[in-house]
Amino acid sequence: MFDIKRKTIEWAGRPLTLETGRIARQADGAVLATYGETVVLATVVYGRQPKPGLDFFPLTVNYQEKTFAAGKIPGGYFKREGRPTEKETLVSRLIDRPIRPLFVKGFKNETQVIVTVLQHDLENDPDILGMVAASAALTISGVPFMGPIGAARVGMIDGELVLNPAIDTLGESALDLVVAGTQDAIMMVESEAKELSEEKMLEALMFAHAGMQPVIDAIIDLAEHAAKEPFDFQAEDHSDVVASIKSLVGEEIKAAYAHPGKYERRSGVDAAKKKAAEALVKTDENPDGVDSSKFSAAFKECEADVLRRDIIENSHRVDGRALDKVRAIVSEVGVLPRTHGSSLFTRGETQALVVATLGTGEDEQYIDSLTGTYKESFLLHYNFPPYSVGEAGRMGSPGRREIGHGKLAWRAIRPMLPSREDFPYTIRLVSEITESNGSSSMATVCGSSLALMDAGVPLVRPVSGIAMGLILEPSGEFAILSDILGDEDHLGDMDFKVAGTSEGITSLQMDIKVAGITKEIMQQALTQASAGRLHILEEMSKAMEAPRAELGEFAPKIESIKIAVDKIREVIGSGGKVIREIVEKTGAKVDIGDDGTIKIAANEQEKIEAAKAWIQSIASEPEVGTIYTGKVVKVVDFGAFVNFFGAKDGLVHVSQIALERVANPADVLSEGQEVKVKFLGFDDRGKTKLSMKVVDQETGEDITDKINAERAERGEAPLSEDTGGRPKRDGDRNGGDRGRRRRD
């Protein structure tokens, strides 16, 4: 019944198996991939006819994680998987980016790749396996795909590069690098790093490329036994139409691209396109003309050729800059003074308004993943409204682009954040792209760094980012462009984004539209990007060089204390009664960790101190000999009870109220009165003993020594704390037990 083909190799110390012919046989291509004990299914289906009127390739990639893969049942009311998670969206993009450029040029048939995680061993992340499985499924499907590709993850632990590190070791890794590529070149890069040098990053890229070669060989071997007949596809030839457009409006397109401004440039190009369309597109008056979709594709090709040749032959960019020059930069901070931190970063015609908000543990985001539920205390959200490019458009929930760009900036900033122990805040950054003409994600990185410093977040070092472009001709000629414009990104061959500090790279992302780039191109791009990144940091420093010394007046104040784990129950109280009372009466927010770490937050320091004192009074004991400020809660015939240590009360005996004799405590004390007391310890019945008379009520100073000196001058015995401050007499046992029994 089944015609199963299977290929197994040993890869980075674990078996990798690719199987086809048993599951999803009605798809054009289906591969069940197993790595360790993680299993994914990748399927490919494509249409046999192109969709009419499309001037783009309708490829859809869907990566989905089934919770049963980790033996879990989904949360929520409906108990089934719903809208894609952020992880699923990001991995869908991760798979899409390296495979899209490898489809034969001109292929416009609808194609769908679905990757489903069926089993997760909690050791091997399914994202890499999903990319491998998708590549294998495409290779055997018969679709015009110029693959296969391989993929690999690289970590760096104790200075050594590691291929496909296990999930639980990534926390100690200085690098999390994902690379996809063909046998000859690298196609896609995604990474987060702890200030790695350009040389080390390049070494890691080459290490990843070498590490994926056995996988590519395995896919080829599987395809030799299981691949379907290639789909008969012939790309439409536009050369005659391109030639006609060039002869008609080639010079006008070139002149349009000489305008430095985006709108003047687009107006000139649109005018040239309209003129060429009137002459060439099929209409009732021109029945021999070409179809509008064919004309659009040919005009885009002509437009790209004009731009690219000008750059290669004359080193002349769209806006007249040199190849390695960055656009003018203006950095501002504190643009929204009532927010916790804000910045406006403008580079040419790209602008990001970034706002930082500081919160408490209550604001952490709970993330439910296959590996378990965890809390995230650093959030970065990127928004790209249509007005940023001068258009009217639909506003809705964030799409794949917004999620992907936000995650790139998140990866760039995160390595420079302070530890949770040093800065126990939840941090949220929101980047509103208010203008866009090239690399708004890198503007988000720069603006985020400034907004955090404006908020007083103690960043290790400021972070900047730059987007690099590439023009690569079939002849091998190439030009690398620093700080690319939207047109250069649209018509070029590479989008290479590098973020980092003055000390090294924190994030690297690369997407290309050709069949891969070489080590030589990558090395030059990294070197040129380093110079641009340092220049941007210098421009940013004109607005702010280092984080503010203090948080803004509108930011919450947070302090952390540590209590014994066995005291947590007492602080929370039965049914949360105690902790609710602390919050209600002090006005502070209290977050209790499982390890005994307690974070107390409030807008006023007095509220924090009140909550801290209350919690400490529950979780710890007062220190003998320490002076505390308290309040009289009750006056009785034999003294007064004083609340002096959180919720703890103690007795100031009538003999301890003042140096002179007090007949009636109510004559000198009243309820609610603030007094300073010294904690003397506990009596033989465990009752708390306090003294007012040995404390200067004005300054809070311990005056026991002063009193004893005066008593010595008069020939009197010194006060003894063991006897509650009375003169110690010969014959007293255990600090005055006999005398106390006599009084009782």
XYZ file of C-alpha atoms in Angstrom:
744
model
C 0.000 0.000 0.000
C 2.833 2.392 0.832
C 5.864 3.099 -1.278
C 8.088 4.432 1.467
C 11.430 6.061 0.729
C 13.653 6.941 3.642
C 17.064 8.505 4.183
C 18.855 8.609 7.577
C 22.107 10.370 8.453
C 23.978 11.244 11.634
C 23.938 15.035 12.038
C 25.603 16.900 14.901
C 25.468 13.817 17.096
C 21.792 12.947 16.500
C 20.012 10.942 13.808
C 18.131 12.852 11.096
C 15.569 10.864 9.090
C 13.673 12.070 6.013
C 10.746 9.901 4.920
C 8.144 10.156 2.160
C 5.413 7.901 0.759
C 3.514 7.057 3.956
C 1.746 10.274 5.087
C -0.068 12.988 3.085
C 0.263 11.176 -0.253
C -2.182 13.475 -2.074
C 0.072 16.505 -1.616
C 2.518 17.192 -4.429
C 5.341 16.711 -1.953
C 5.298 15.459 1.636
C 8.210 14.677 3.928
C 8.134 13.420 7.504
C 11.349 14.575 9.164
C 12.660 13.316 12.488
C 15.609 14.770 14.412
C 16.311 13.160 17.753
C 12.702 12.599 18.789
C 11.293 15.816 17.302
C 9.027 15.129 14.311
C 7.605 17.534 11.710
C 5.540 17.001 8.588
C 6.098 19.297 5.590
C 3.718 19.338 2.625
C 3.781 21.200 -0.699
C 0.865 21.829 -3.055
C 1.018 24.060 -6.144
C -1.427 25.116 -8.851
C -0.934 23.963 -12.415
C -2.068 27.290 -13.861
C -0.919 30.802 -12.898
C -3.418 33.138 -11.316
C -4.334 35.759 -13.926
C -3.341 39.362 -13.285
C -0.715 38.667 -10.614
C 2.617 40.467 -10.817
C 4.058 38.575 -7.818
C 4.674 34.977 -6.801
C 1.761 33.791 -4.566
C 3.767 31.641 -2.145
C 2.330 30.957 1.314
C 4.247 29.250 4.111
C 2.449 28.145 7.271
C 4.321 26.697 10.231
C 2.087 25.341 12.991
C 2.801 23.794 16.372
C 0.281 21.284 17.698
C 0.215 21.215 21.484
C -0.196 17.435 21.467
C 3.389 17.380 20.181
C 4.514 18.102 23.740
C 1.736 16.187 25.497
C -0.262 19.332 26.319
C -3.881 20.481 25.929
C -4.388 24.058 24.710
C -5.486 26.662 27.228
C -8.552 28.830 26.759
C -12.229 28.059 26.520
C -12.269 26.192 23.185
C -9.315 23.905 23.966
C -7.949 23.946 20.432
C -5.194 25.779 18.599
C -6.236 29.234 17.424
C -4.528 32.125 15.664
C -0.781 31.717 15.018
C 1.503 32.491 17.918
C 4.435 34.852 17.539
C 6.776 31.843 17.342
C 4.698 30.264 14.548
C 4.653 33.544 12.606
C 8.403 34.010 12.936
C 9.219 30.449 11.865
C 6.838 30.772 8.891
C 8.935 33.771 7.808
C 12.130 31.865 8.548
C 11.118 29.115 6.112
C 9.721 31.499 3.472
C 12.755 33.766 3.196
C 15.377 31.293 1.872
C 13.066 29.296 -0.417
C 11.282 32.183 -2.169
C 14.295 33.337 -4.268
C 14.912 29.762 -5.499
C 11.681 29.381 -7.481
C 12.206 29.797 -11.201
C 11.813 33.417 -12.232
C 8.383 34.126 -13.650
C 6.625 31.251 -11.841
C 3.296 32.723 -10.676
C 1.341 29.586 -9.758
C -0.165 29.544 -6.286
C 2.057 27.486 -3.983
C 1.514 26.526 -0.362
C 3.977 25.000 2.075
C 2.597 23.734 5.404
C 4.935 22.565 8.162
C 3.317 20.879 11.178
C 5.095 19.951 14.406
C 3.822 16.497 15.382
C 6.212 15.675 18.214
C 8.645 17.719 20.292
C 11.345 16.108 22.413
C 11.985 19.426 24.262
C 15.613 19.205 23.179
C 15.676 19.943 19.438
C 13.890 23.118 18.311
C 11.553 22.210 15.416
C 12.315 25.415 13.468
C 15.507 24.064 11.860
C 13.882 20.692 11.203
C 10.900 22.476 9.650
C 13.168 24.301 7.195
C 14.889 21.043 6.247
C 11.584 19.215 5.822
C 10.121 22.031 3.688
C 13.215 21.996 1.465
C 12.951 18.222 1.011
C 9.224 18.364 0.252
C 9.773 21.080 -2.373
C 12.651 19.162 -3.946
C 10.585 15.999 -4.497
C 7.322 17.782 -5.445
C 8.177 18.615 -9.058
C 7.587 22.343 -8.557
C 10.177 24.508 -10.403
C 12.395 24.972 -7.345
C 16.148 25.415 -7.728
C 17.000 23.843 -4.395
C 17.483 22.109 -2.141
C 18.525 24.250 0.773
C 19.897 23.182 4.119
C 19.632 24.913 7.473
C 21.544 24.890 10.736
C 21.676 26.613 14.098
C 25.012 27.622 15.624
C 25.699 28.499 19.258
C 28.905 29.607 20.939
C 29.497 28.076 24.360
C 32.717 28.790 26.261
C 34.150 30.375 23.120
C 33.545 27.281 20.957
C 31.101 27.107 18.034
C 28.472 24.380 18.456
C 26.295 22.973 15.669
C 22.606 22.591 16.566
C 22.926 23.135 20.330
C 20.158 21.712 22.501
C 17.441 24.113 23.643
C 18.510 24.071 27.286
C 22.094 25.107 26.414
C 21.141 28.217 24.436
C 20.742 30.202 27.647
C 24.502 30.013 28.219
C 25.389 30.628 24.566
C 26.885 33.919 23.368
C 25.295 33.348 19.956
C 22.010 32.077 18.535
C 22.526 31.957 14.775
C 20.211 30.390 12.196
C 21.547 30.040 8.644
C 19.988 28.600 5.487
C 21.792 28.057 2.216
C 22.448 25.975 -0.863
C 25.517 23.903 -1.633
C 27.329 26.987 -2.914
C 26.095 29.974 -0.975
C 24.247 31.374 2.026
C 20.617 32.400 1.453
C 19.315 33.613 4.812
C 20.650 34.603 8.238
C 18.889 35.344 11.528
C 20.821 35.845 14.753
C 21.215 37.254 18.228
C 24.686 37.696 19.708
C 26.508 39.125 22.696
C 28.740 41.683 20.973
C 30.610 39.333 18.636
C 33.266 40.720 16.322
C 32.747 40.748 12.559
C 35.477 38.108 12.204
C 33.819 35.750 14.700
C 30.405 36.242 13.113
C 31.785 35.442 9.662
C 33.467 32.333 11.099
C 30.133 31.242 12.567
C 28.355 31.793 9.234
C 30.873 29.640 7.401
C 30.685 27.018 10.168
C 26.909 26.855 9.752
C 27.168 26.614 5.962
C 29.619 23.724 6.210
C 27.472 22.059 8.875
C 24.364 21.951 6.672
C 26.024 20.242 3.692
C 25.294 16.663 4.856
C 21.593 17.601 5.016
C 21.612 18.951 1.467
C 23.288 15.733 0.260
C 20.649 13.662 2.093
C 17.803 15.604 0.412
C 19.384 15.119 -3.002
C 19.772 11.401 -2.300
C 16.115 11.145 -1.246
C 15.011 13.040 -4.369
C 16.894 10.648 -6.633
C 14.594 7.860 -5.410
C 11.352 9.711 -4.690
C 11.092 12.931 -6.753
C 8.171 13.467 -9.116
C 8.586 14.550 -12.716
C 9.440 18.265 -12.949
C 6.538 20.522 -13.777
C 6.758 21.728 -17.373
C 7.182 25.446 -16.903
C 8.623 27.939 -19.335
C 9.162 31.454 -18.055
C 7.581 34.142 -20.193
C 10.106 36.101 -22.220
C 9.824 39.866 -21.604
C 12.981 40.896 -23.415
C 11.201 42.430 -26.405
C 8.889 44.471 -24.173
C 11.828 45.549 -21.965
C 13.692 46.707 -25.052
C 10.679 48.684 -26.233
C 10.270 50.362 -22.846
C 13.966 51.278 -22.740
C 13.842 52.868 -26.154
C 10.699 54.813 -25.277
C 11.359 56.020 -21.721
C 14.756 54.662 -20.614
C 16.270 58.130 -20.283
C 13.198 59.425 -18.474
C 13.476 56.612 -15.913
C 17.136 57.457 -15.426
C 16.308 61.148 -14.993
C 13.561 60.289 -12.489
C 16.031 58.363 -10.369
C 18.314 61.385 -10.257
C 15.813 63.132 -7.935
C 16.949 62.873 -4.305
C 13.389 63.085 -2.944
C 11.209 59.982 -2.769
C 8.003 61.597 -4.072
C 9.682 63.465 -6.937
C 11.406 60.222 -7.876
C 8.222 58.167 -7.827
C 6.314 60.858 -9.728
C 8.928 60.802 -12.475
C 8.889 56.990 -12.682
C 5.073 56.913 -12.721
C 4.999 59.468 -15.539
C 7.440 57.368 -17.569
C 5.386 54.222 -16.898
C 2.177 55.931 -17.984
C 3.791 57.136 -21.210
C 5.140 53.662 -22.029
C 1.822 51.997 -21.157
C -0.102 54.262 -23.524
C 2.153 53.126 -26.340
C 2.546 49.426 -25.515
C -0.377 48.050 -23.473
C -3.226 46.308 -25.293
C -6.387 48.422 -25.567
C -9.319 48.675 -27.944
C -7.310 51.251 -29.879
C -4.143 49.113 -29.719
C -5.260 45.476 -30.080
C -1.707 44.330 -30.889
C -0.307 45.585 -27.588
C 0.893 43.461 -24.662
C -1.137 42.416 -21.625
C -1.005 44.811 -18.700
C 0.488 42.153 -16.346
C 3.272 41.399 -18.840
C 3.914 45.120 -19.276
C 4.130 45.649 -15.495
C 6.680 42.837 -15.102
C 8.712 44.160 -18.042
C 8.653 47.740 -16.737
C 9.878 46.596 -13.337
C 12.696 44.723 -15.059
C 13.598 47.807 -17.088
C 13.445 50.011 -13.988
C 15.768 47.658 -12.087
C 18.220 47.471 -14.985
C 18.501 51.275 -15.239
C 19.087 51.665 -11.516
C 21.505 48.756 -11.203
C 23.663 49.688 -14.203
C 24.029 53.254 -12.928
C 25.274 51.952 -9.585
C 27.645 49.345 -11.022
C 29.104 51.504 -13.809
C 29.084 54.949 -12.186
C 28.852 54.226 -8.439
C 25.890 56.592 -8.578
C 23.117 55.908 -6.093
C 19.490 56.968 -6.277
C 19.926 59.986 -3.995
C 23.457 60.839 -5.142
C 25.276 59.407 -2.095
C 28.523 57.477 -2.200
C 28.114 53.714 -1.828
C 29.232 53.732 1.819
C 27.606 56.984 2.950
C 24.781 57.095 5.536
C 21.928 59.588 5.193
C 21.653 62.609 7.494
C 20.597 61.691 11.032
C 18.707 63.657 13.672
C 18.248 62.103 17.124
C 15.961 63.522 19.813
C 15.005 62.291 23.287
C 12.307 63.301 25.750
C 9.899 64.230 22.963
C 6.953 62.992 25.072
C 7.841 64.252 28.560
C 5.073 62.485 30.493
C 6.034 59.036 29.203
C 8.764 57.080 30.978
C 11.144 57.487 28.038
C 10.840 58.548 24.399
C 12.880 59.285 21.299
C 12.454 60.413 17.717
C 15.072 58.956 15.389
C 15.158 60.325 11.848
C 17.510 59.086 9.128
C 16.799 60.661 5.757
C 13.138 59.920 4.989
C 12.866 57.142 7.572
C 11.638 58.039 11.040
C 10.734 56.073 14.183
C 8.981 57.428 17.256
C 9.863 55.017 20.075
C 8.323 55.078 23.549
C 9.591 53.125 26.559
C 7.261 52.117 29.387
C 8.417 50.565 32.640
C 6.169 48.195 34.558
C 6.222 45.672 37.357
C 6.102 41.882 37.468
C 2.336 42.089 36.966
C 3.018 43.415 33.460
C 5.149 40.480 32.317
C 3.791 38.561 29.347
C 2.921 34.920 29.856
C 4.001 32.879 26.832
C 2.666 29.359 26.362
C 5.028 27.334 24.188
C 5.634 23.651 23.530
C 8.560 23.749 25.946
C 6.372 25.176 28.720
C 4.895 28.431 29.972
C 7.317 31.218 30.813
C 7.218 34.957 31.522
C 8.821 37.580 29.291
C 9.831 40.878 30.867
C 11.114 42.623 27.697
C 8.585 43.456 24.991
C 9.148 45.350 21.740
C 6.246 46.121 19.427
C 6.697 47.585 15.940
C 3.875 49.334 14.076
C 3.889 50.356 10.416
C 0.858 52.580 9.719
C 0.051 53.297 6.045
C 0.599 57.062 6.409
C 4.316 56.363 6.894
C 4.600 55.826 3.127
C 2.015 58.437 2.182
C -0.779 55.959 1.528
C -4.283 55.285 2.803
C -4.655 51.689 3.912
C -6.269 49.200 6.210
C -5.464 49.327 9.929
C -5.616 46.028 11.777
C -3.711 43.607 13.946
C 0.036 43.294 13.304
C 1.006 41.160 10.318
C 4.031 39.000 9.646
C 6.115 41.994 8.641
C 5.403 43.907 11.865
C 6.074 40.862 14.026
C 9.290 40.034 12.161
C 10.708 43.560 12.257
C 9.836 43.918 15.931
C 11.586 40.652 16.766
C 14.706 41.708 14.884
C 14.947 44.909 16.949
C 14.163 42.901 20.112
C 17.103 40.591 19.410
C 19.393 43.555 18.794
C 18.548 45.314 22.064
C 18.128 42.390 24.461
C 21.829 41.475 24.924
C 22.515 44.990 26.256
C 19.732 45.085 28.857
C 20.643 44.985 32.552
C 19.973 41.816 34.515
C 16.649 41.378 36.293
C 18.489 41.480 39.620
C 19.950 44.900 38.821
C 16.835 46.323 37.150
C 13.661 44.469 38.193
C 11.300 46.179 35.735
C 9.159 44.888 32.906
C 10.156 46.923 29.851
C 7.900 47.598 26.885
C 9.071 49.466 23.793
C 6.670 50.597 21.072
C 8.075 51.802 17.757
C 5.693 53.829 15.608
C 7.126 54.211 12.118
C 6.037 57.704 11.165
C 8.051 57.894 7.914
C 9.532 55.103 5.837
C 11.994 55.014 3.006
C 14.348 52.171 3.792
C 15.193 50.162 6.899
C 12.595 51.174 9.434
C 13.594 48.136 11.526
C 17.093 49.560 12.017
C 15.604 52.962 12.832
C 13.607 51.103 15.493
C 16.836 49.690 16.951
C 18.404 53.158 17.175
C 15.254 54.791 18.529
C 14.767 51.984 21.070
C 18.275 52.430 22.418
C 17.702 56.178 22.871
C 14.251 55.729 24.451
C 15.624 53.236 26.978
C 18.430 55.594 27.966
C 15.929 58.453 28.245
C 13.878 56.264 30.613
C 16.922 55.661 32.807
C 17.316 51.980 31.897
C 21.002 51.182 32.522
C 21.901 49.760 29.114
C 25.335 48.173 29.002
C 26.043 50.165 25.820
C 23.947 51.988 23.188
C 22.935 49.946 20.137
C 22.615 51.129 16.544
C 21.650 49.353 13.334
C 22.229 49.728 9.617
C 20.760 48.061 6.517
C 23.103 47.125 3.688
C 22.164 46.426 0.075
C 23.739 44.555 -2.823
C 23.744 44.866 -6.573
C 25.119 41.613 -8.049
C 25.397 41.233 -11.790
C 25.638 37.895 -13.680
C 29.155 38.902 -14.702
C 30.205 38.790 -11.060
C 30.427 42.565 -10.645
C 28.892 43.769 -7.412
C 28.383 46.868 -5.312
C 27.542 46.989 -1.613
C 25.374 49.885 -0.479
C 25.259 51.305 3.057
C 21.940 52.507 4.496
C 19.737 51.474 1.579
C 16.681 53.361 0.392
C 13.349 51.703 -0.290
C 13.981 51.672 -4.068
C 17.435 50.151 -3.600
C 15.919 47.456 -1.389
C 13.074 46.843 -3.851
C 15.278 46.610 -6.937
C 18.454 45.226 -5.358
C 19.566 41.705 -4.506
C 20.117 41.750 -0.744
C 18.769 43.177 2.489
C 21.562 42.763 5.045
C 20.841 44.250 8.468
C 23.501 44.550 11.160
C 22.909 45.894 14.679
C 25.389 46.234 17.476
C 27.420 48.382 19.821
C 30.861 49.934 19.633
C 32.197 46.558 20.825
C 30.483 44.132 18.454
C 27.408 42.692 16.753
C 24.231 41.941 18.686
C 21.999 40.942 15.765
C 22.397 40.057 12.105
C 19.686 39.376 9.536
C 20.073 38.713 5.829
C 17.638 38.063 2.995
C 18.614 37.777 -0.647
C 16.794 37.594 -3.960
C 19.506 35.747 -5.906
C 20.854 32.224 -5.531
C 23.163 33.062 -2.645
C 26.154 35.228 -1.855
C 29.780 34.315 -1.336
C 32.120 34.661 1.629
C 33.892 37.561 -0.098
C 30.658 39.569 -0.438
C 29.631 38.750 3.119
C 32.997 39.860 4.514
C 32.919 43.175 2.662
C 29.330 43.808 3.733
C 30.193 43.186 7.407
C 33.215 45.496 7.244
C 31.276 48.281 5.536
C 28.372 47.831 7.948
C 30.711 48.163 10.936
C 31.881 51.602 9.787
C 28.289 52.707 9.177
C 27.109 51.399 12.543
C 29.827 53.296 14.405
C 28.978 56.485 12.505
C 25.312 56.150 13.510
C 26.302 55.616 17.165
C 28.289 58.835 17.016
C 25.281 60.717 15.657
C 23.026 59.199 18.336
C 25.424 60.336 21.067
C 24.687 63.951 20.157
C 21.248 63.439 21.717
C 22.294 61.201 24.605
C 25.560 59.459 25.414
C 24.529 57.369 28.426
C 21.389 56.427 30.350
C 19.903 58.967 32.745
C 21.097 58.507 36.329
C 17.540 58.312 37.669
C 14.149 57.174 36.432
C 11.668 59.822 35.345
C 9.141 61.210 37.803
C 6.289 59.300 36.147
C 8.009 55.915 36.208
C 7.214 53.468 39.007
C 9.880 52.878 41.645
C 10.768 49.262 42.333
C 12.856 47.748 45.092
C 13.708 44.097 45.626
C 14.140 42.272 48.896
C 14.799 38.616 49.624
C 13.071 36.515 52.252
C 13.406 32.880 53.234
C 11.359 30.584 51.015
C 9.627 29.084 54.048
C 8.340 32.574 54.949
C 6.514 33.111 51.622
C 3.375 31.420 52.920
C 3.255 33.785 55.916
C 3.634 36.882 53.720
C 0.839 35.733 51.412
C -1.439 34.614 54.211
C -4.449 32.326 54.107
C -6.192 32.846 50.777
C -3.911 35.823 50.088
C -5.381 37.794 52.990
C -2.083 39.210 54.258
C -0.652 40.287 50.916
C -3.954 41.929 49.931
C -3.953 43.888 53.171
C -0.368 45.053 52.565
C -1.248 46.241 49.054
C -4.463 47.973 50.130
C -3.011 49.788 53.118
C 0.362 50.820 51.672
C -0.706 51.485 48.069
C 2.300 49.555 46.715
C 2.289 46.667 44.231
C 3.947 43.510 45.545
C 5.209 40.653 43.384
C 6.477 37.504 45.145
C 8.783 35.083 43.324
C 9.104 31.380 44.051
C 12.711 31.880 45.194
C 11.737 34.393 47.885
C 12.536 37.486 45.796
C 9.908 40.164 46.445
C 9.565 43.206 44.179
C 7.775 46.205 45.643
C 6.620 48.956 43.282
C 4.957 52.324 43.782
C 5.150 55.871 42.483
C 6.169 57.172 45.926
C 9.116 55.959 47.947
C 7.122 56.199 51.198
C 4.718 53.517 49.991
C 7.595 51.219 49.097
C 9.190 51.700 52.515
C 5.890 50.986 54.277
C 5.318 47.757 52.344
C 8.944 46.695 52.758
C 8.847 47.243 56.523
C 5.582 45.293 56.792
C 6.916 42.336 54.804
C 10.183 42.292 56.715
C 8.300 42.302 60.001
C 6.538 39.118 58.899
C 9.497 37.380 57.338
C 12.186 38.398 59.821
C 12.691 39.383 63.455
C 13.719 42.785 64.845
C 17.354 43.100 65.926
C 18.139 43.546 69.614
C 19.663 46.944 70.290
C 18.234 48.533 67.129
C 16.217 51.745 67.324
C 12.901 51.841 65.453
C 10.303 54.509 64.764
C 6.855 53.360 65.805
C 3.341 54.502 66.678
C 1.499 54.164 69.962
C -1.457 51.852 69.388
C -2.741 51.533 72.954
C -2.088 53.226 76.311
C -2.636 51.184 79.495
C -1.986 51.696 83.221
C 1.321 49.831 83.139
C 2.706 51.356 79.929
C 1.979 51.609 76.217
C 1.914 49.201 73.270
C 3.858 50.482 70.262
C 3.689 49.219 66.673
C 7.383 49.402 65.766
C 8.292 46.670 63.229
C 5.759 46.210 60.439
C 2.813 44.475 62.079
C 4.721 43.760 65.291
C 3.762 45.497 68.559
C 5.805 45.693 71.740
C 5.341 46.983 75.276
C 7.037 50.082 76.597
C 6.715 49.510 80.363
C 5.836 52.562 82.418
C 9.352 52.433 83.836
C 10.800 52.715 80.299
C 8.828 55.745 79.125
C 11.074 58.446 80.600
C 14.057 58.849 82.923
C 11.877 60.561 85.494
C 9.071 58.645 87.158
C 5.785 58.503 85.189
C 2.719 57.958 87.336
C 0.189 57.706 84.505
C 1.350 56.785 80.936
C -1.680 58.614 79.495
C -0.221 61.881 80.785
C 2.693 61.696 78.341
C 1.524 59.359 75.552
C -1.533 59.167 73.307
C -2.708 56.747 70.645
C -1.280 57.486 67.185
C 1.715 59.368 68.605
C 5.006 58.672 66.821
C 7.820 57.618 69.145
C 11.306 56.202 68.883
C 12.010 52.982 70.739
C 14.905 50.644 71.328
C 14.240 46.923 71.019
C 15.565 45.273 74.175
C 14.618 41.690 73.345
C 12.037 39.331 74.841
C 11.129 38.555 78.441
C 10.923 35.021 79.849
C 7.348 34.759 78.525
C 8.366 35.755 74.988
C 6.891 39.250 75.238
C 8.623 42.077 73.366
C 10.433 44.659 75.499
C 10.892 48.240 74.261
C 12.413 51.342 75.812
C 11.800 55.014 75.055
C 13.887 56.548 77.814
C 17.234 55.378 76.363
C 16.462 57.059 73.008
C 16.644 60.781 72.260
C 13.114 61.381 70.946
C 14.294 64.303 68.799
C 17.304 62.746 67.043
C 16.675 59.015 67.455
C 20.107 58.619 69.048
C 20.819 55.865 71.601
C 21.678 57.757 74.843
C 22.321 54.730 77.081
C 26.042 55.542 77.351
C 25.302 59.179 78.126
C 22.855 58.208 80.888
C 25.299 55.712 82.391
C 28.082 58.287 82.364
C 25.881 60.706 84.291
C 24.876 57.940 86.721
C 28.527 57.026 87.274
C 29.311 60.645 88.194
C 26.583 60.422 90.822
C 27.884 57.098 92.038
C 24.815 55.206 90.798
C 24.773 51.772 89.157
C 24.529 51.700 85.316
C 21.361 50.800 83.512
C 21.151 47.200 82.334
C 19.249 46.283 79.181
C 18.847 42.764 80.558
C 16.741 44.168 83.379
C 14.654 46.389 81.151
C 16.825 49.447 81.726
C 16.782 49.365 85.566
C 20.026 49.615 87.495
C 21.459 46.110 87.885
C 21.740 45.028 91.514
C 23.973 42.416 93.039
C 22.103 39.188 93.551
C 19.863 39.507 90.497
C 19.726 36.202 88.625
C 19.416 36.020 84.844
C 19.318 39.789 84.459
C 16.960 40.588 87.281
C 14.633 37.581 87.518
C 14.314 37.874 91.299
C 13.320 41.489 91.150
C 10.796 40.800 88.378
C 9.205 37.958 90.329
C 8.886 40.233 93.402
C 7.067 42.898 91.385
C 4.778 40.317 89.829
